[in-house]
Structures are given as C-alpha cells and as structure tokens.
C-alpha cells in the first residue's frame, strides 16, 4: 500500500461528534507512552502528523485522521480513517477523568458503525501488564475485531521481545478462544509498517464488498 493522503481531520469529545461513518475506520489505542503517536506517524510517513506528547494523558478526545492510498497503479484509491484514541493506564489521571475516559471509549467501541479494526498497542519491552490484558479481554468479549501491535521492538534484543510476545499470547489463551493477529513493530526502524498497511488494505476491501 502506498499512502497518498495522511492528514489531521478533527477531534471529538464523544462518538456523537465524530465525522460521518462513511468509510472504514481503524482505531489505535494502548497505554500512555506505548508509542502510539510514533506508530501513526510511521504509518503515515510523516513525523509530525500525530503529536508525540511529553505530557501524556491530558487530552481525552477521539482524534480522526484522513488517510488514502492504493495497492497498485491500476486499482482504485482507498479512503479510510485512522483514529488516535486517548491512552489508558495513566496513573496521574483522577478517578473522575478515568471514568469519563472509560465511558467515552466504551461508547465509541460499541457504537461506531464503521470501526473495521482496533489496533491494540503493547510495549514489547514488558511482561504482560494487567491493563493491557483487561483491554484485550474487553475487545474480545464484545466481539470487536482487533489486532495486537507490539511496539518499540528495537529497544530490546529479539529473544526478549519473543519471550514477551509468547507470555502475552499465553495469557490471552487463558481467556480467549480465538487469538488476534499480532504484528511486531518499531517506529524507529520502520518495522511492521508493510504488514499493518497490508491488513488495512485487506480490511478496506472487505468493507466495500
Ligand atoms: P504515545 O504516548 O503512545 O503516543 O507515545 P509516543 O509515540 O509519544 O512515544 C513515547 C516515547 O517512546 C517517545 O519518547 C518516543 O520517541 C518513544 N518511542 C516510540 N516508538 C518507539 C520505537 O519504536 N522505538 C523506540 N526506541 N522508541 C520509541
């Protein structure tokens, strides 16, 4: 997939304000600081598209980006939305902010009609974290299709990354009958970009069928 457009569209405080659900949508979520902005920028080939913020967890908005691209010269251009969702697991958030986040995210996940896939980002440097497993289980039990993206794979040696991926998979197996697809990425080395775009291209095609 070759990206043609990748631009910021709008930020919405709730699903009601989101742009019209007229094309497939891919939501990116994970713990604060997991590398979400860097990953979206890597996919877009634009280092400045999503802000990599120094103060995580401040904004609680649903951020839409317009993307378009194509898989070859003779095929039609595909259009889709990329959504940057506010991260979870930010310790300094107040209880009230946390429950507001939960409501906003859950409404979005359960009601957004054009949501084609959630990309759940997990930091490949860590052993399985409770908040990540809980989020994955939430997606699974609500039948929301998702793919796991392991981030920052350049930071540890390959053996450590594989070990963490296996442990995470083992944990998922204890609660989920069907395992999601998993992609190992590094925004610095641009690892995994092709695989993510290939998945988006396939899901775009399925959306219009
Ligand atoms: P977000 O809060 O999830 O949007 O995370 P950011 O994209 O802002 O990244 C958080 C920190 O991790 C920043 O200092 C990034 O430079 C760093 N980071 C993000 N992705 C990678 C990666 O693939 N490799 C390495 N080494 N660092 C990364």
mmCIF file of C-alpha atoms and ligand atoms in Angstrom:
data_model
loop_
_atom_site.group_PDB
_atom_site.id
_atom_site.type_symbol
_atom_site.label_atom_id
_atom_site.label_comp_id
_atom_site.label_asym_id
_atom_site.label_seq_id
_atom_site.Cartn_x
_atom_site.Cartn_y
_atom_site.Cartn_z
ATOM 1 C CA UNK A 1 0.000 0.000 0.000
ATOM 2 C CA UNK A 2 1.276 3.404 -0.953
ATOM 3 C CA UNK A 3 -0.042 6.267 1.184
ATOM 4 C CA UNK A 4 -1.389 9.210 -0.806
ATOM 5 C CA UNK A 5 -3.006 11.345 1.915
ATOM 6 C CA UNK A 6 -2.450 11.397 5.677
ATOM 7 C CA UNK A 7 -3.856 14.497 7.329
ATOM 8 C CA UNK A 8 -5.484 15.536 10.579
ATOM 9 C CA UNK A 9 -9.246 15.918 10.348
ATOM 10 C CA UNK A 10 -10.880 16.609 13.712
ATOM 11 C CA UNK A 11 -11.039 15.830 17.449
ATOM 12 C CA UNK A 12 -14.329 14.842 19.053
ATOM 13 C CA UNK A 13 -15.283 14.660 22.733
ATOM 14 C CA UNK A 14 -17.717 11.789 22.099
ATOM 15 C CA UNK A 15 -18.969 9.457 19.370
ATOM 16 C CA UNK A 16 -21.896 11.787 18.606
ATOM 17 C CA UNK A 17 -19.497 14.431 17.292
ATOM 18 C CA UNK A 18 -17.394 12.021 15.208
ATOM 19 C CA UNK A 19 -17.297 12.519 11.413
ATOM 20 C CA UNK A 20 -19.794 10.671 9.255
ATOM 21 C CA UNK A 21 -19.190 6.907 9.291
ATOM 22 C CA UNK A 22 -18.814 6.693 5.524
ATOM 23 C CA UNK A 23 -15.524 4.785 5.265
ATOM 24 C CA UNK A 24 -13.623 2.096 7.168
ATOM 25 C CA UNK A 25 -12.051 3.209 10.402
ATOM 26 C CA UNK A 26 -9.015 1.923 12.310
ATOM 27 C CA UNK A 27 -8.633 2.872 15.960
ATOM 28 C CA UNK A 28 -5.253 2.860 17.696
ATOM 29 C CA UNK A 29 -5.151 2.511 21.450
ATOM 30 C CA UNK A 30 -2.786 1.449 24.220
ATOM 31 C CA UNK A 31 -1.257 2.551 27.479
ATOM 32 C CA UNK A 32 0.082 6.105 27.620
ATOM 33 C CA UNK A 33 3.595 6.284 26.216
ATOM 34 C CA UNK A 34 3.283 2.959 24.376
ATOM 35 C CA UNK A 35 4.413 4.652 21.147
ATOM 36 C CA UNK A 36 1.013 5.309 19.549
ATOM 37 C CA UNK A 37 1.768 8.707 18.032
ATOM 38 C CA UNK A 38 5.103 7.461 16.710
ATOM 39 C CA UNK A 39 3.391 4.461 15.131
ATOM 40 C CA UNK A 40 0.695 6.558 13.430
ATOM 41 C CA UNK A 41 3.431 8.870 12.136
ATOM 42 C CA UNK A 42 5.406 5.896 10.889
ATOM 43 C CA UNK A 43 2.378 4.550 9.005
ATOM 44 C CA UNK A 44 1.712 7.991 7.515
ATOM 45 C CA UNK A 45 5.364 8.563 6.664
ATOM 46 C CA UNK A 46 5.025 11.918 8.385
ATOM 47 C CA UNK A 47 6.943 12.517 11.607
ATOM 48 C CA UNK A 48 4.690 15.407 12.595
ATOM 49 C CA UNK A 49 1.202 14.089 11.961
ATOM 50 C CA UNK A 50 0.204 12.800 15.399
ATOM 51 C CA UNK A 51 1.801 14.752 18.192
ATOM 52 C CA UNK A 52 4.181 12.797 20.362
ATOM 53 C CA UNK A 53 3.351 14.493 23.597
ATOM 54 C CA UNK A 54 5.579 14.989 26.615
ATOM 55 C CA UNK A 55 2.584 15.190 28.965
ATOM 56 C CA UNK A 56 0.614 12.014 28.360
ATOM 57 C CA UNK A 57 -2.996 11.552 29.346
ATOM 58 C CA UNK A 58 -4.081 15.165 29.214
ATOM 59 C CA UNK A 59 -6.477 15.237 26.309
ATOM 60 C CA UNK A 60 -9.402 12.890 26.182
ATOM 61 C CA UNK A 61 -10.562 13.270 22.610
ATOM 62 C CA UNK A 62 -11.256 10.964 19.693
ATOM 63 C CA UNK A 63 -8.808 12.172 17.034
ATOM 64 C CA UNK A 64 -9.631 11.468 13.394
ATOM 65 C CA UNK A 65 -7.122 11.451 10.539
ATOM 66 C CA UNK A 66 -7.949 11.199 6.854
ATOM 67 C CA UNK A 67 -5.940 8.587 5.010
ATOM 68 C CA UNK A 68 -5.928 7.464 1.409
ATOM 69 C CA UNK A 69 -3.731 5.127 -0.521
ATOM 70 C CA UNK A 70 -3.585 2.418 -3.120
ATOM 71 C CA UNK A 71 -2.095 -1.011 -3.569
ATOM 72 C CA UNK A 72 -1.137 -0.591 -7.253
ATOM 73 C CA UNK A 73 -1.326 1.756 -10.233
ATOM 74 C CA UNK A 74 -4.347 0.127 -11.773
ATOM 75 C CA UNK A 75 -6.507 -0.205 -8.670
ATOM 76 C CA UNK A 76 -8.823 2.448 -7.225
ATOM 77 C CA UNK A 77 -7.710 4.720 -4.403
ATOM 78 C CA UNK A 78 -8.948 3.611 -0.980
ATOM 79 C CA UNK A 79 -10.013 6.064 1.723
ATOM 80 C CA UNK A 80 -10.152 5.381 5.434
ATOM 81 C CA UNK A 81 -9.978 6.980 8.841
ATOM 82 C CA UNK A 82 -7.226 6.445 11.357
ATOM 83 C CA UNK A 83 -8.321 7.226 14.905
ATOM 84 C CA UNK A 84 -5.950 8.101 17.702
ATOM 85 C CA UNK A 85 -7.720 7.263 20.964
ATOM 86 C CA UNK A 86 -6.529 8.603 24.317
ATOM 87 C CA UNK A 87 -4.389 6.044 26.135
ATOM 88 C CA UNK A 88 -5.139 4.234 29.373
ATOM 89 C CA UNK A 89 -3.094 3.376 32.446
ATOM 90 C CA UNK A 90 -2.057 6.934 33.126
ATOM 91 C CA UNK A 91 -1.585 6.983 36.887
ATOM 92 C CA UNK A 92 -1.988 10.711 37.381
ATOM 93 C CA UNK A 93 -5.482 10.837 35.946
ATOM 94 C CA UNK A 94 -8.175 11.486 38.541
ATOM 95 C CA UNK A 95 -10.864 8.906 39.203
ATOM 96 C CA UNK A 96 -13.465 11.161 37.571
ATOM 97 C CA UNK A 97 -11.316 11.526 34.443
ATOM 98 C CA UNK A 98 -10.790 7.795 34.329
ATOM 99 C CA UNK A 99 -14.480 7.003 34.396
ATOM 100 C CA UNK A 100 -15.115 9.688 31.781
ATOM 101 C CA UNK A 101 -12.442 8.045 29.611
ATOM 102 C CA UNK A 102 -13.994 4.620 30.108
ATOM 103 C CA UNK A 103 -17.444 5.814 29.108
ATOM 104 C CA UNK A 104 -16.183 7.631 26.034
ATOM 105 C CA UNK A 105 -14.047 4.697 24.858
ATOM 106 C CA UNK A 106 -16.676 2.056 25.530
ATOM 107 C CA UNK A 107 -19.385 4.045 23.714
ATOM 108 C CA UNK A 108 -17.035 4.543 20.804
ATOM 109 C CA UNK A 109 -16.003 0.871 20.622
ATOM 110 C CA UNK A 110 -19.528 -0.478 20.895
ATOM 111 C CA UNK A 111 -21.333 2.046 18.716
ATOM 112 C CA UNK A 112 -19.019 3.217 15.972
ATOM 113 C CA UNK A 113 -20.579 1.600 12.895
ATOM 114 C CA UNK A 114 -17.586 1.827 10.546
ATOM 115 C CA UNK A 115 -14.989 0.548 13.028
ATOM 116 C CA UNK A 116 -13.182 -2.065 10.932
ATOM 117 C CA UNK A 117 -10.432 -2.936 13.402
ATOM 118 C CA UNK A 118 -8.883 -1.875 16.675
ATOM 119 C CA UNK A 119 -5.106 -1.901 16.773
ATOM 120 C CA UNK A 120 -4.175 -2.553 20.383
ATOM 121 C CA UNK A 121 -0.617 -1.410 21.091
ATOM 122 C CA UNK A 122 1.508 -3.289 23.609
ATOM 123 C CA UNK A 123 5.031 -2.324 24.642
ATOM 124 C CA UNK A 124 7.242 -5.259 23.622
ATOM 125 C CA UNK A 125 9.752 -4.494 26.396
ATOM 126 C CA UNK A 126 7.422 -5.533 29.186
ATOM 127 C CA UNK A 127 5.989 -8.752 30.546
ATOM 128 C CA UNK A 128 2.161 -8.895 30.282
ATOM 129 C CA UNK A 129 0.508 -5.949 32.033
ATOM 130 C CA UNK A 130 -2.885 -6.250 33.691
ATOM 131 C CA UNK A 131 -4.372 -3.167 31.991
ATOM 132 C CA UNK A 132 -3.382 -4.470 28.528
ATOM 133 C CA UNK A 133 -4.831 -7.926 29.174
ATOM 134 C CA UNK A 134 -8.027 -6.382 30.500
ATOM 135 C CA UNK A 135 -8.360 -4.179 27.447
ATOM 136 C CA UNK A 136 -7.794 -7.154 25.127
ATOM 137 C CA UNK A 137 -10.411 -9.175 27.021
ATOM 138 C CA UNK A 138 -12.849 -6.286 26.787
ATOM 139 C CA UNK A 139 -12.446 -6.236 23.000
ATOM 140 C CA UNK A 140 -12.758 -9.994 22.758
ATOM 141 C CA UNK A 141 -15.835 -10.308 24.941
ATOM 142 C CA UNK A 142 -17.572 -7.541 22.981
ATOM 143 C CA UNK A 143 -16.722 -9.173 19.632
ATOM 144 C CA UNK A 144 -14.730 -6.159 18.475
ATOM 145 C CA UNK A 145 -12.191 -7.267 15.874
ATOM 146 C CA UNK A 146 -8.657 -6.376 16.888
ATOM 147 C CA UNK A 147 -5.010 -6.818 16.040
ATOM 148 C CA UNK A 148 -2.192 -6.585 18.547
ATOM 149 C CA UNK A 149 0.737 -4.342 17.666
ATOM 150 C CA UNK A 150 3.868 -4.865 19.748
ATOM 151 C CA UNK A 151 5.792 -1.577 19.817
ATOM 152 C CA UNK A 152 9.410 -0.485 20.352
ATOM 153 C CA UNK A 153 10.875 -3.843 19.292
ATOM 154 C CA UNK A 154 14.231 -2.136 18.600
ATOM 155 C CA UNK A 155 14.720 -1.414 22.289
ATOM 156 C CA UNK A 156 15.275 -4.996 23.428
ATOM 157 C CA UNK A 157 17.050 -7.922 21.848
ATOM 158 C CA UNK A 158 14.924 -10.243 19.737
ATOM 159 C CA UNK A 159 14.897 -13.016 22.302
ATOM 160 C CA UNK A 160 13.440 -10.758 24.966
ATOM 161 C CA UNK A 161 10.764 -9.479 22.544
ATOM 162 C CA UNK A 162 9.819 -13.055 21.560
ATOM 163 C CA UNK A 163 9.613 -14.042 25.198
ATOM 164 C CA UNK A 164 7.262 -11.157 25.994
ATOM 165 C CA UNK A 165 5.126 -11.880 22.928
ATOM 166 C CA UNK A 166 4.827 -15.551 23.953
ATOM 167 C CA UNK A 167 3.918 -14.682 27.527
ATOM 168 C CA UNK A 168 1.262 -12.267 26.315
ATOM 169 C CA UNK A 169 -0.116 -14.898 23.941
ATOM 170 C CA UNK A 170 -0.200 -17.474 26.756
ATOM 171 C CA UNK A 171 -2.139 -15.080 28.955
ATOM 172 C CA UNK A 172 -4.644 -14.407 26.167
ATOM 173 C CA UNK A 173 -5.129 -18.132 25.628
ATOM 174 C CA UNK A 174 -6.445 -18.484 29.140
ATOM 175 C CA UNK A 175 -9.396 -16.171 28.417
ATOM 176 C CA UNK A 176 -9.815 -16.075 24.630
ATOM 177 C CA UNK A 177 -10.673 -18.935 22.314
ATOM 178 C CA UNK A 178 -9.546 -17.127 19.142
ATOM 179 C CA UNK A 179 -6.265 -15.305 19.186
ATOM 180 C CA UNK A 180 -5.903 -11.990 17.361
ATOM 181 C CA UNK A 181 -3.326 -11.326 14.646
ATOM 182 C CA UNK A 182 -0.106 -9.881 16.052
ATOM 183 C CA UNK A 183 2.426 -7.573 14.417
ATOM 184 C CA UNK A 184 5.817 -6.687 15.871
ATOM 185 C CA UNK A 185 6.851 -3.108 15.131
ATOM 186 C CA UNK A 186 9.482 -0.459 15.641
ATOM 187 C CA UNK A 187 8.693 3.092 14.608
ATOM 188 C CA UNK A 188 12.377 3.943 14.646
ATOM 189 C CA UNK A 189 13.348 1.115 12.305
ATOM 190 C CA UNK A 190 10.012 1.221 10.427
ATOM 191 C CA UNK A 191 9.466 -2.453 11.153
ATOM 192 C CA UNK A 192 5.936 -3.754 10.657
ATOM 193 C CA UNK A 193 4.706 -0.850 8.545
ATOM 194 C CA UNK A 194 4.068 -3.012 5.490
ATOM 195 C CA UNK A 195 2.161 -5.598 7.496
ATOM 196 C CA UNK A 196 -0.108 -3.012 9.101
ATOM 197 C CA UNK A 197 -0.834 -1.397 5.733
ATOM 198 C CA UNK A 198 -1.471 -4.777 4.151
ATOM 199 C CA UNK A 199 -4.002 -5.560 6.866
ATOM 200 C CA UNK A 200 -5.682 -2.173 6.383
ATOM 201 C CA UNK A 201 -5.836 -2.709 2.606
ATOM 202 C CA UNK A 202 -7.492 -6.122 3.053
ATOM 203 C CA UNK A 203 -9.993 -4.786 5.554
ATOM 204 C CA UNK A 204 -10.746 -1.795 3.310
ATOM 205 C CA UNK A 205 -11.621 -4.207 0.522
ATOM 206 C CA UNK A 206 -13.829 -6.269 2.810
ATOM 207 C CA UNK A 207 -15.601 -3.089 3.995
ATOM 208 C CA UNK A 208 -16.742 -2.147 0.495
ATOM 209 C CA UNK A 209 -17.831 -5.667 -0.522
HETATM 210 P P1 LIG B 1 2.201 7.731 22.900
HETATM 211 O O1 LIG B 1 2.083 8.455 24.195
HETATM 212 O O2 LIG B 1 1.675 6.342 22.994
HETATM 213 O O3 LIG B 1 1.658 8.492 21.719
HETATM 214 O O4 LIG B 1 3.777 7.512 22.655
HETATM 215 P P2 LIG B 1 4.810 8.349 21.761
HETATM 216 O O5 LIG B 1 4.687 7.986 20.324
HETATM 217 O O6 LIG B 1 4.741 9.777 22.148
HETATM 218 O O7 LIG B 1 6.183 7.674 22.274
HETATM 219 C C1 LIG B 1 6.566 7.678 23.632
HETATM 220 C C2 LIG B 1 8.085 7.612 23.710
HETATM 221 O O8 LIG B 1 8.575 6.392 23.182
HETATM 222 C C3 LIG B 1 8.768 8.730 22.914
HETATM 223 O O9 LIG B 1 9.903 9.143 23.618
HETATM 224 C C4 LIG B 1 9.161 8.029 21.603
HETATM 225 O O10 LIG B 1 10.283 8.606 20.994
HETATM 226 C C5 LIG B 1 9.462 6.615 22.089
HETATM 227 N N1 LIG B 1 9.182 5.622 21.040
HETATM 228 C C6 LIG B 1 8.024 5.459 20.378
HETATM 229 N N2 LIG B 1 8.110 4.451 19.484
HETATM 230 C C7 LIG B 1 9.367 3.957 19.573
HETATM 231 C C8 LIG B 1 10.078 2.909 18.901
HETATM 232 O O11 LIG B 1 9.570 2.186 18.021
HETATM 233 N N3 LIG B 1 11.364 2.684 19.291
HETATM 234 C C9 LIG B 1 11.968 3.417 20.264
HETATM 235 N N4 LIG B 1 13.226 3.126 20.584
HETATM 236 N N5 LIG B 1 11.344 4.427 20.907
HETATM 237 C C10 LIG B 1 10.054 4.693 20.578
#
